[in-house]
Amino acid sequence: MHIIQVAIECTPIIKVGGLGDMVSGLSRALAHHHHVEIIIPYYSLIPLPLPTKILKKTLFSYSFLGKQKVAAVSYEYDGCTLTCLELHSQHELFATSSVYTPDDALRFCAFSVAATAYIQQLESVDIVHIHDWHVGLIAGLLKSHAIRTGKPSPTCILTIHNFAYQGECSTQILASSDILAPCLQAYQMQHSPQSSVLLQGAVTHADHITTVSPSYAREILQNHSSKDVDQAIKNKSQVFSGILNGIDQQVWNPATDSALKTNYDSSLLNQPQEFLAKKRENKTHLYERLHISAPKEQPCLCVISRLEEQKGLTFMKLAILHAMEHGYTFVLIGTSGNPNIQQQFVNIQTSVAHSPNIRLVLSYDETLARLLYAAADMICIPSLFEPCGLTQLIAMRYGTVPIVRATGGLADTVKPLVQGFTFSQIKTHKEFYNTLSLALHVYQQNPEWWFQLIKNGMHASFDAASMADRYLDIYRKAQAKL
Ligand code: ADP
């Protein structure tokens, strides 16, 4: 099959969260048996040249607020082709200091138009797989092209990585492309057609829609808001599936991860003392790096997360208090796009700067995050909602026990008291506090059970290859219009 993936993040070239990880993991897994090309925007944030071979460079034009020039530079990337679109005549749109900005609808629509023009030049494309609202315009543009030319368009698959972000914008932005009026209509809000929702149109036009876990798919369908997008997705419930994300087992591998002080893997699980000694060496290294002086016999609880309301910020702060009260280590690494939230965490960071056991690292640091997955004993993911979540999957692979809120993909991947600990209530904090206390108790009083949790987590396999198999099924069914 000739499969195109279009997204605005792709690890390791440009990543903010799990979207980039999923796009590259899925593409690499599919590329074992299929021809896969990933299309992303060229941001000036991406350092050039990429450390990989250029396969081709093409110049062409697209129509968005007039005729615009673009270069497509295709690189070899782990069995896939990675194509960066450099919007030459609108280059300011991607000359930003961060991936996400307040003008995202305009920037990502410009990219979507350029990406569609590029796809239309390619031969025999079977699948165009678009990720999230950012590139939702592509679904309507492909349909417009098919209507204009009378030729069938490639099968279009949409994956919703987070239903909370839908891409509301002025309809004028979409109308600046050459989308046909009947196709544009699917994006427009019924009661205020001058406004559009990119995800809504994409849902309507796509041949199949997926989201990143079965529970989250159910949560989306049970959503009772009065928004048009909810109705759009209910109308497509026959072609809407929840497919669990998997992690790329080569990229996330404690046996080979160069960020670790000492590597280890699940083959050591039958020698518990040696296994735990390896984790302890990583812990020692982490404590030296962060000047933590707390005893290493006590557990280390970590948080590795974007700092946004969705992620359960109040619970994170409560976990800090719990760690202070019980004298174990707490390390958070995270950043926020919201200056108020960032400031709140800077304030906490300053107040615990000299604490022996609490550290907050408020930056994006892949190397430190990897060391933390290996060094920590537990990871806390108290999300209010979570489409899938990758950090619990990575943590389990690194032998770190998850403590999660039972929602969306977290509920689908962490079996309570088998692989980790779960809580549900968000209106009161008692259950969460008790869950932390239970985890601490098992760690301190029942090492055999604790080790069994580690083992069960490491043996659970949420890999990108299984995810790719599920997507191939969907691609085939959607192509056959089953
Ligand atoms: P989301 O996509 O909602 O942010 P996920 O759990 O799906 O959440 O994915 C988060 C990804 O981002 C993981 O790969 C995690 O390791 C990484 N990550 C999050 N925050 C940081 C950070 N501050 N530094 C390094 N990596 C981070």
Short mmCIF file of C-alpha atoms and ligand atoms in Angstrom, two decimals:
data_model
loop_
_atom_site.label_atom_id
_atom_site.label_comp_id
_atom_site.label_asym_id
_atom_site.label_seq_id
_atom_site.Cartn_x
_atom_site.Cartn_y
_atom_site.Cartn_z
CA MET A 1 0.00 0.00 0.00
CA HIS A 2 1.09 3.59 -0.60
CA ILE A 3 0.32 5.37 2.67
CA ILE A 4 0.68 9.07 3.40
CA GLN A 5 0.70 10.37 6.98
CA VAL A 6 0.14 14.10 7.46
CA ALA A 7 0.75 15.72 10.85
CA ILE A 8 2.31 18.77 12.38
CA GLU A 9 4.59 16.82 14.74
CA CYS A 10 6.86 13.86 14.05
CA THR A 11 9.40 12.56 16.58
CA PRO A 12 12.37 13.11 16.68
CA ILE A 13 12.28 15.95 14.14
CA ILE A 14 9.63 18.04 15.87
CA LYS A 15 7.81 16.91 19.03
CA VAL A 16 5.71 18.53 21.73
CA GLY A 17 3.82 15.49 23.07
CA GLY A 18 2.45 12.08 22.20
CA LEU A 19 1.22 13.09 18.72
CA GLY A 20 4.78 13.18 17.38
CA ASP A 21 5.62 9.83 18.99
CA MET A 22 2.53 8.12 17.58
CA VAL A 23 3.02 9.44 14.05
CA SER A 24 6.61 8.27 13.82
CA GLY A 25 5.99 4.96 15.64
CA LEU A 26 3.05 4.07 13.41
CA SER A 27 4.88 5.09 10.23
CA ARG A 28 8.03 3.14 11.04
CA ALA A 29 6.00 0.04 11.90
CA LEU A 30 3.91 0.28 8.69
CA ALA A 31 7.04 0.83 6.61
CA HIS A 32 8.18 -2.77 7.18
CA HIS A 33 5.71 -3.86 4.52
CA HIS A 34 4.36 -0.71 2.90
CA HIS A 35 5.47 2.47 1.18
CA VAL A 36 5.02 5.20 3.82
CA GLU A 37 5.59 8.92 3.42
CA ILE A 38 5.18 11.39 6.32
CA ILE A 39 4.46 15.04 5.47
CA ILE A 40 5.15 17.75 8.07
CA PRO A 41 5.65 21.52 7.86
CA TYR A 42 9.19 22.84 7.82
CA TYR A 43 9.48 24.97 10.97
CA SER A 44 12.51 27.22 11.31
CA LEU A 45 12.85 25.47 14.71
CA ILE A 46 14.02 22.34 12.88
CA PRO A 47 17.82 22.41 12.67
CA LEU A 48 19.06 21.83 9.14
CA PRO A 49 20.55 19.86 7.54
CA LEU A 50 18.78 16.79 8.91
CA PRO A 51 21.28 14.00 9.59
CA THR A 52 19.87 11.88 6.80
CA LYS A 53 19.94 11.62 3.01
CA ILE A 54 17.83 13.94 0.81
CA LEU A 55 15.86 11.81 -1.64
CA LYS A 56 14.29 14.55 -3.74
CA LYS A 57 13.32 18.20 -3.80
CA THR A 58 10.32 19.50 -5.74
CA LEU A 59 9.02 23.02 -6.24
CA PHE A 60 5.35 23.64 -6.83
CA SER A 61 2.57 26.06 -5.98
CA TYR A 62 -0.63 26.02 -3.97
CA SER A 63 -3.53 28.35 -3.69
CA PHE A 64 -4.14 29.93 -0.28
CA LEU A 65 -4.74 33.68 -0.12
CA GLY A 66 -3.48 33.70 -3.73
CA LYS A 67 -0.87 31.59 -5.45
CA GLN A 68 1.98 30.57 -3.14
CA LYS A 69 5.32 28.85 -3.71
CA VAL A 70 6.47 25.81 -1.76
CA ALA A 71 9.39 23.39 -1.77
CA ALA A 72 8.96 19.76 -0.74
CA VAL A 73 12.20 18.30 0.57
CA SER A 74 12.02 14.53 1.06
CA TYR A 75 14.44 12.75 3.38
CA GLU A 76 15.13 9.10 4.05
CA TYR A 77 13.83 8.30 7.54
CA ASP A 78 14.05 4.77 8.95
CA GLY A 79 12.42 3.04 6.02
CA CYS A 80 9.92 5.89 5.43
CA THR A 81 10.13 9.05 3.38
CA LEU A 82 9.87 12.19 5.49
CA THR A 83 8.81 15.22 3.47
CA CYS A 84 9.12 18.72 4.93
CA LEU A 85 7.10 21.39 3.16
CA GLU A 86 8.85 24.75 3.16
CA LEU A 87 6.20 27.40 2.48
CA HIS A 88 8.54 29.80 0.64
CA SER A 89 6.12 32.64 0.05
CA GLN A 90 4.45 32.28 3.45
CA HIS A 91 7.57 31.28 5.38
CA GLU A 92 6.75 33.65 8.27
CA LEU A 93 3.92 31.28 9.29
CA PHE A 94 6.44 28.66 10.43
CA ALA A 95 9.25 30.99 11.54
CA THR A 96 7.89 30.81 15.09
CA SER A 97 9.68 30.16 18.37
CA SER A 98 7.30 27.32 19.28
CA VAL A 99 5.30 24.68 17.40
CA TYR A 100 1.96 25.98 18.71
CA THR A 101 1.01 29.68 18.60
CA PRO A 102 -2.23 31.69 18.88
CA ASP A 103 -2.64 31.77 15.04
CA ASP A 104 -2.56 28.04 14.51
CA ALA A 105 -5.71 27.68 12.37
CA LEU A 106 -4.30 29.99 9.70
CA ARG A 107 -0.81 28.44 9.72
CA PHE A 108 -2.00 24.86 9.70
CA CYS A 109 -4.60 25.53 6.99
CA ALA A 110 -1.85 27.00 4.78
CA PHE A 111 0.19 23.85 5.41
CA SER A 112 -2.85 21.62 4.72
CA VAL A 113 -3.44 23.28 1.35
CA ALA A 114 0.23 22.86 0.41
CA ALA A 115 0.19 19.22 1.59
CA THR A 116 -2.90 18.46 -0.50
CA ALA A 117 -1.29 20.03 -3.58
CA TYR A 118 1.77 17.86 -2.97
CA ILE A 119 -0.29 14.67 -2.52
CA GLN A 120 -2.13 15.38 -5.76
CA GLN A 121 1.18 15.20 -7.63
CA LEU A 122 1.97 11.74 -6.26
CA GLU A 123 0.98 8.61 -8.10
CA SER A 124 -1.28 5.82 -6.86
CA VAL A 125 -1.76 6.95 -3.28
CA ASP A 126 -4.02 4.50 -1.42
CA ILE A 127 -4.38 6.10 1.99
CA VAL A 128 -4.10 9.66 3.27
CA HIS A 129 -4.02 9.47 7.06
CA ILE A 130 -4.49 12.86 8.71
CA HIS A 131 -3.84 13.54 12.39
CA ASP A 132 -5.96 15.93 14.48
CA TRP A 133 -7.80 19.14 13.59
CA HIS A 134 -4.59 20.84 12.46
CA VAL A 135 -4.74 19.10 9.09
CA GLY A 136 -8.52 18.61 8.99
CA LEU A 137 -8.91 20.82 5.93
CA ILE A 138 -7.17 18.15 3.84
CA ALA A 139 -10.25 15.89 3.98
CA GLY A 140 -12.46 18.57 2.37
CA LEU A 141 -9.78 19.54 -0.17
CA LEU A 142 -9.34 15.93 -1.32
CA LYS A 143 -13.09 15.67 -1.81
CA SER A 144 -13.22 18.98 -3.70
CA HIS A 145 -10.47 17.76 -6.01
CA ALA A 146 -12.34 14.51 -6.66
CA ILE A 147 -15.52 16.41 -7.52
CA ARG A 148 -13.64 18.79 -9.83
CA THR A 149 -11.69 16.11 -11.68
CA GLY A 150 -14.25 13.29 -11.54
CA LYS A 151 -11.46 10.99 -10.29
CA PRO A 152 -11.79 9.10 -6.99
CA SER A 153 -9.75 10.50 -4.11
CA PRO A 154 -7.49 8.33 -1.94
CA THR A 155 -9.13 6.85 1.16
CA CYS A 156 -8.95 9.41 3.95
CA ILE A 157 -8.45 8.32 7.58
CA LEU A 158 -8.65 10.81 10.44
CA THR A 159 -7.16 10.14 13.87
CA ILE A 160 -8.37 12.28 16.77
CA HIS A 161 -5.56 12.51 19.31
CA ASN A 162 -7.43 14.88 21.60
CA PHE A 163 -11.10 15.73 21.13
CA ALA A 164 -10.75 18.78 23.40
CA TYR A 165 -8.91 20.59 20.62
CA GLN A 166 -11.17 21.05 17.58
CA GLY A 167 -9.77 23.98 15.59
CA GLU A 168 -12.46 26.65 15.75
CA CYS A 169 -11.74 29.50 13.39
CA SER A 170 -13.19 31.99 10.95
CA THR A 171 -14.71 30.37 7.84
CA GLN A 172 -12.79 32.96 5.81
CA ILE A 173 -9.59 31.09 6.56
CA LEU A 174 -10.90 27.88 4.97
CA ALA A 175 -12.48 29.82 2.10
CA SER A 176 -9.03 31.22 1.27
CA SER A 177 -8.26 27.80 -0.22
CA ASP A 178 -9.97 26.43 -3.32
CA ILE A 179 -12.34 24.20 -1.34
CA LEU A 180 -15.72 23.83 -3.06
CA ALA A 181 -18.72 25.39 -1.29
CA PRO A 182 -20.56 22.07 -0.65
CA CYS A 183 -17.40 20.65 0.94
CA LEU A 184 -16.83 23.81 2.99
CA GLN A 185 -20.30 23.53 4.45
CA ALA A 186 -19.34 20.48 6.52
CA TYR A 187 -16.89 22.67 8.48
CA GLN A 188 -19.28 25.54 9.15
CA MET A 189 -21.21 25.94 12.40
CA GLN A 190 -24.91 25.60 11.70
CA HIS A 191 -25.96 28.57 13.81
CA SER A 192 -23.03 30.78 12.90
CA PRO A 193 -21.71 29.86 9.44
CA GLN A 194 -19.07 32.59 9.53
CA SER A 195 -17.29 30.30 12.03
CA SER A 196 -15.94 26.85 11.24
CA VAL A 197 -14.58 23.87 13.16
CA LEU A 198 -11.79 22.06 11.36
CA LEU A 199 -12.33 18.79 13.22
CA GLN A 200 -16.05 18.76 12.40
CA GLY A 201 -15.48 18.98 8.63
CA ALA A 202 -12.70 16.40 8.81
CA VAL A 203 -15.00 13.98 10.66
CA THR A 204 -17.71 14.46 8.05
CA HIS A 205 -15.43 13.99 5.04
CA ALA A 206 -13.13 11.20 6.32
CA ASP A 207 -13.84 7.61 5.26
CA HIS A 208 -12.91 6.30 8.70
CA ILE A 209 -12.20 8.02 11.99
CA THR A 210 -10.13 6.64 14.82
CA THR A 211 -9.15 7.81 18.24
CA VAL A 212 -6.35 6.53 20.39
CA SER A 213 -8.07 4.14 22.82
CA PRO A 214 -11.37 2.23 22.99
CA SER A 215 -12.45 3.92 26.25
CA TYR A 216 -11.81 7.38 24.84
CA ALA A 217 -13.86 6.46 21.75
CA ARG A 218 -16.78 5.60 24.06
CA GLU A 219 -16.27 8.80 26.06
CA ILE A 220 -16.42 10.85 22.83
CA LEU A 221 -19.65 9.17 21.73
CA GLN A 222 -21.21 9.69 25.17
CA ASN A 223 -20.39 13.39 25.10
CA HIS A 224 -23.66 15.28 25.32
CA SER A 225 -22.71 18.79 24.30
CA SER A 226 -24.80 20.61 21.75
CA LYS A 227 -21.86 21.16 19.41
CA ASP A 228 -22.23 20.24 15.72
CA VAL A 229 -19.01 18.24 15.93
CA ASP A 230 -20.62 15.86 18.45
CA GLN A 231 -23.47 15.21 16.06
CA ALA A 232 -21.00 14.81 13.18
CA ILE A 233 -19.17 12.07 15.04
CA LYS A 234 -22.35 10.32 16.15
CA ASN A 235 -23.43 10.26 12.48
CA LYS A 236 -20.19 8.44 11.69
CA SER A 237 -20.26 6.02 14.64
CA GLN A 238 -20.26 3.02 12.23
CA VAL A 239 -16.84 4.08 10.95
CA PHE A 240 -15.37 5.29 14.24
CA SER A 241 -12.93 3.08 16.17
CA GLY A 242 -10.72 3.33 19.21
CA ILE A 243 -7.26 1.90 18.57
CA LEU A 244 -4.82 1.84 21.43
CA ASN A 245 -1.58 3.70 20.79
CA GLY A 246 1.59 1.68 21.07
CA ILE A 247 5.15 2.79 21.69
CA ASP A 248 8.04 2.19 19.35
CA GLN A 249 9.94 -0.57 21.13
CA GLN A 250 13.23 0.43 19.55
CA VAL A 251 12.95 4.09 20.50
CA TRP A 252 11.80 3.34 24.06
CA ASN A 253 14.11 0.57 25.14
CA PRO A 254 15.88 0.48 28.54
CA ALA A 255 18.36 -2.03 27.09
CA THR A 256 19.76 0.48 24.59
CA ASP A 257 18.65 3.95 25.78
CA SER A 258 21.80 6.11 25.82
CA ALA A 259 20.27 8.54 28.34
CA LEU A 260 20.50 5.87 31.06
CA LYS A 261 23.48 5.47 33.35
CA THR A 262 23.02 1.70 33.26
CA ASN A 263 20.97 -0.27 30.76
CA TYR A 264 18.76 -3.23 31.68
CA ASP A 265 15.84 -5.17 30.26
CA SER A 266 13.13 -7.66 31.12
CA SER A 267 15.51 -10.64 30.81
CA LEU A 268 16.83 -9.61 34.27
CA LEU A 269 13.40 -9.94 35.86
CA ASN A 270 14.16 -13.46 37.10
CA GLN A 271 17.02 -11.97 39.15
CA PRO A 272 15.14 -9.33 41.18
CA GLN A 273 18.15 -8.08 43.17
CA GLU A 274 20.22 -7.50 40.04
CA PHE A 275 17.32 -5.87 38.24
CA LEU A 276 16.65 -3.50 41.15
CA ALA A 277 20.37 -2.73 41.46
CA LYS A 278 20.36 -1.48 37.85
CA LYS A 279 17.41 0.78 38.53
CA ARG A 280 19.15 1.97 41.69
CA GLU A 281 22.26 2.97 39.70
CA ASN A 282 20.06 5.14 37.52
CA LYS A 283 18.45 6.58 40.64
CA THR A 284 21.84 7.46 42.11
CA HIS A 285 22.80 9.18 38.87
CA LEU A 286 19.52 11.15 38.82
CA TYR A 287 19.92 12.21 42.46
CA GLU A 288 23.48 13.42 41.80
CA ARG A 289 22.30 15.35 38.76
CA LEU A 290 19.41 17.02 40.60
CA HIS A 291 21.22 17.32 43.99
CA ILE A 292 18.64 15.20 45.78
CA SER A 293 19.86 13.98 49.16
CA ALA A 294 16.85 11.87 50.24
CA PRO A 295 17.60 8.20 51.07
CA LYS A 296 17.47 5.96 48.00
CA GLU A 297 15.65 3.24 49.93
CA GLN A 298 12.59 5.47 49.84
CA PRO A 299 10.67 5.48 46.56
CA CYS A 300 10.97 8.12 43.86
CA LEU A 301 7.67 9.24 42.35
CA CYS A 302 7.84 11.16 39.06
CA VAL A 303 5.60 13.21 36.80
CA ILE A 304 6.60 13.69 33.12
CA SER A 305 3.96 15.83 31.51
CA ARG A 306 2.74 18.92 29.77
CA LEU A 307 1.44 21.15 32.55
CA GLU A 308 -2.12 21.77 31.37
CA GLU A 309 -5.45 21.52 33.24
CA GLN A 310 -6.22 18.23 31.43
CA LYS A 311 -3.26 16.59 33.14
CA GLY A 312 -4.66 17.05 36.69
CA LEU A 313 -2.54 19.90 38.03
CA THR A 314 -4.23 19.96 41.45
CA PHE A 315 -3.41 16.29 41.92
CA MET A 316 0.21 16.90 40.94
CA LYS A 317 0.43 19.57 43.65
CA LEU A 318 -1.19 17.18 46.14
CA ALA A 319 1.37 14.53 45.27
CA ILE A 320 4.11 17.02 46.19
CA LEU A 321 2.47 17.49 49.60
CA HIS A 322 2.13 13.73 50.04
CA ALA A 323 5.83 13.23 49.24
CA MET A 324 6.79 16.02 51.67
CA GLU A 325 4.65 14.53 54.41
CA HIS A 326 6.03 11.00 53.94
CA GLY A 327 9.64 11.92 53.10
CA TYR A 328 9.97 10.18 49.75
CA THR A 329 11.29 11.73 46.53
CA PHE A 330 9.14 13.57 44.00
CA VAL A 331 10.54 14.76 40.65
CA LEU A 332 8.45 16.58 38.07
CA ILE A 333 9.58 17.47 34.57
CA GLY A 334 7.14 19.52 32.54
CA THR A 335 6.34 22.74 30.76
CA SER A 336 3.22 24.74 30.13
CA GLY A 337 2.12 26.82 27.17
CA ASN A 338 0.02 28.82 29.63
CA PRO A 339 2.10 31.54 31.38
CA ASN A 340 -0.14 31.51 34.49
CA ILE A 341 0.31 27.79 35.00
CA GLN A 342 4.04 28.02 34.29
CA GLN A 343 4.32 30.77 36.94
CA GLN A 344 2.44 28.69 39.54
CA PHE A 345 4.94 25.88 39.07
CA VAL A 346 7.91 28.29 39.07
CA ASN A 347 6.66 29.49 42.47
CA ILE A 348 6.56 25.94 43.80
CA GLN A 349 9.97 25.24 42.24
CA THR A 350 11.48 28.24 44.05
CA SER A 351 9.94 27.29 47.36
CA VAL A 352 11.33 23.73 47.23
CA ALA A 353 14.71 24.65 45.73
CA HIS A 354 16.57 23.51 48.88
CA SER A 355 14.33 20.59 49.73
CA PRO A 356 16.20 17.27 50.08
CA ASN A 357 13.49 15.31 48.22
CA ILE A 358 11.36 17.52 45.93
CA ARG A 359 12.50 18.76 42.53
CA LEU A 360 10.65 20.48 39.69
CA VAL A 361 12.39 20.80 36.33
CA LEU A 362 10.33 23.19 34.24
CA SER A 363 11.77 22.60 30.80
CA TYR A 364 11.48 20.18 27.92
CA ASP A 365 14.41 17.78 28.30
CA GLU A 366 14.20 14.45 26.50
CA THR A 367 17.43 13.08 28.03
CA LEU A 368 16.37 13.86 31.58
CA ALA A 369 12.88 12.46 30.93
CA ARG A 370 14.41 9.18 29.74
CA LEU A 371 16.68 8.92 32.79
CA LEU A 372 13.68 9.66 35.00
CA TYR A 373 11.61 6.84 33.46
CA ALA A 374 14.43 4.45 34.44
CA ALA A 375 15.37 5.95 37.81
CA ALA A 376 11.91 6.46 39.29
CA ASP A 377 9.96 3.75 41.10
CA MET A 378 6.53 5.15 40.23
CA ILE A 379 4.99 7.64 37.84
CA CYS A 380 1.88 9.67 38.63
CA ILE A 381 -0.58 10.47 35.79
CA PRO A 382 -3.66 12.03 37.41
CA SER A 383 -5.32 13.27 34.17
CA LEU A 384 -8.88 14.61 34.25
CA PHE A 385 -9.21 12.97 30.84
CA GLU A 386 -6.62 11.16 28.75
CA PRO A 387 -7.17 10.03 25.15
CA CYS A 388 -4.43 7.38 25.45
CA GLY A 389 -1.35 8.62 27.25
CA LEU A 390 2.08 7.34 26.39
CA THR A 391 3.94 8.06 29.60
CA GLN A 392 2.36 5.12 31.46
CA LEU A 393 3.34 2.80 28.58
CA ILE A 394 6.92 4.06 28.52
CA ALA A 395 7.13 3.89 32.32
CA MET A 396 5.93 0.26 32.38
CA ARG A 397 8.53 -0.64 29.75
CA TYR A 398 11.18 0.91 32.01
CA GLY A 399 9.95 -1.01 35.09
CA THR A 400 8.29 1.99 36.73
CA VAL A 401 4.88 1.48 38.33
CA PRO A 402 2.05 3.78 37.16
CA ILE A 403 -0.42 5.51 39.49
CA VAL A 404 -3.14 6.81 37.17
CA ARG A 405 -6.65 8.14 37.05
CA ALA A 406 -8.90 5.49 35.49
CA THR A 407 -9.97 7.41 32.39
CA GLY A 408 -9.59 6.93 28.61
CA GLY A 409 -6.43 5.13 27.59
CA LEU A 410 -5.10 5.09 31.15
CA ALA A 411 -8.04 2.86 32.14
CA ASP A 412 -7.40 0.65 29.09
CA THR A 413 -3.71 0.10 29.82
CA VAL A 414 -3.20 -0.04 33.59
CA LYS A 415 -4.92 -2.94 35.37
CA PRO A 416 -5.40 -1.90 39.01
CA LEU A 417 -3.23 -3.78 41.51
CA VAL A 418 -1.82 -5.88 38.64
CA GLN A 419 0.31 -3.32 36.82
CA GLY A 420 -0.23 -0.26 38.97
CA PHE A 421 -2.69 1.77 41.01
CA THR A 422 -5.78 3.65 39.87
CA PHE A 423 -8.21 6.18 41.30
CA SER A 424 -11.36 7.72 39.83
CA GLN A 425 -12.80 10.58 41.84
CA ILE A 426 -11.89 14.11 40.90
CA LYS A 427 -14.42 16.01 43.02
CA THR A 428 -12.66 15.05 46.24
CA HIS A 429 -8.98 14.41 46.81
CA LYS A 430 -9.30 11.68 49.42
CA GLU A 431 -9.25 8.72 47.05
CA PHE A 432 -6.15 10.05 45.29
CA TYR A 433 -4.34 10.62 48.58
CA ASN A 434 -5.31 7.13 49.76
CA THR A 435 -4.07 5.65 46.47
CA LEU A 436 -0.68 7.29 46.94
CA SER A 437 -0.57 5.98 50.51
CA LEU A 438 -1.45 2.46 49.31
CA ALA A 439 1.32 2.55 46.67
CA LEU A 440 3.79 3.73 49.29
CA HIS A 441 2.68 1.01 51.68
CA VAL A 442 3.09 -1.76 49.07
CA TYR A 443 6.51 -0.40 48.08
CA GLN A 444 7.70 -0.31 51.71
CA GLN A 445 5.95 -3.35 53.19
CA ASN A 446 5.43 -5.82 50.38
CA PRO A 447 8.47 -5.92 48.06
CA GLU A 448 7.34 -9.19 46.43
CA TRP A 449 4.06 -7.66 45.34
CA TRP A 450 5.88 -4.52 44.23
CA PHE A 451 8.22 -6.57 42.07
CA GLN A 452 5.25 -8.42 40.59
CA LEU A 453 3.76 -5.05 39.56
CA ILE A 454 7.04 -4.18 37.83
CA LYS A 455 7.10 -7.57 36.09
CA ASN A 456 3.49 -7.35 34.91
CA GLY A 457 4.10 -3.87 33.53
CA MET A 458 7.26 -4.89 31.68
CA HIS A 459 5.56 -7.94 30.20
CA ALA A 460 2.54 -5.97 29.00
CA SER A 461 3.19 -5.15 25.40
CA PHE A 462 1.69 -2.00 23.96
CA ASP A 463 3.86 -1.86 20.89
CA ALA A 464 3.69 0.14 17.69
CA ALA A 465 3.66 -3.06 15.59
CA SER A 466 0.30 -4.19 17.06
CA MET A 467 -1.08 -0.67 16.60
CA ALA A 468 0.06 -0.72 12.94
CA ASP A 469 -1.72 -4.05 12.36
CA ARG A 470 -4.97 -2.57 13.65
CA TYR A 471 -4.56 0.47 11.41
CA LEU A 472 -3.92 -1.74 8.39
CA ASP A 473 -7.23 -3.50 9.06
CA ILE A 474 -8.96 -0.12 9.14
CA TYR A 475 -7.20 1.02 5.95
CA ARG A 476 -8.33 -2.13 4.12
CA LYS A 477 -11.91 -1.92 5.39
CA ALA A 478 -12.15 1.77 4.54
CA GLN A 479 -10.75 1.15 1.05
CA ALA A 480 -13.30 -1.60 0.49
CA LYS A 481 -15.99 0.69 2.01
CA LEU A 482 -16.93 -2.10 4.45
P1 ADP B 1 0.37 14.40 25.51
O1 ADP B 1 0.49 14.02 24.07
O2 ADP B 1 -1.03 14.71 25.93
O3 ADP B 1 1.32 15.47 25.91
P2 ADP B 1 1.36 11.70 26.08
O4 ADP B 1 1.44 10.93 27.35
O5 ADP B 1 0.60 11.07 24.96
O6 ADP B 1 0.78 13.14 26.42
O7 ADP B 1 2.84 11.97 25.50
C1 ADP B 1 3.76 12.76 26.19
C2 ADP B 1 5.14 12.59 25.54
O8 ADP B 1 5.90 13.78 25.75
C3 ADP B 1 5.95 11.46 26.12
O9 ADP B 1 6.85 10.96 25.13
C4 ADP B 1 6.74 12.17 27.25
O10 ADP B 1 7.93 11.47 27.57
C5 ADP B 1 7.04 13.49 26.59
N1 ADP B 1 7.22 14.64 27.49
C6 ADP B 1 6.25 15.33 28.15
N2 ADP B 1 6.80 16.35 28.83
C7 ADP B 1 8.13 16.30 28.62
C8 ADP B 1 9.24 17.11 29.06
N3 ADP B 1 9.07 18.16 29.83
N4 ADP B 1 10.47 16.76 28.62
C9 ADP B 1 10.65 15.68 27.82
N5 ADP B 1 9.65 14.89 27.37
C10 ADP B 1 8.40 15.21 27.76
#
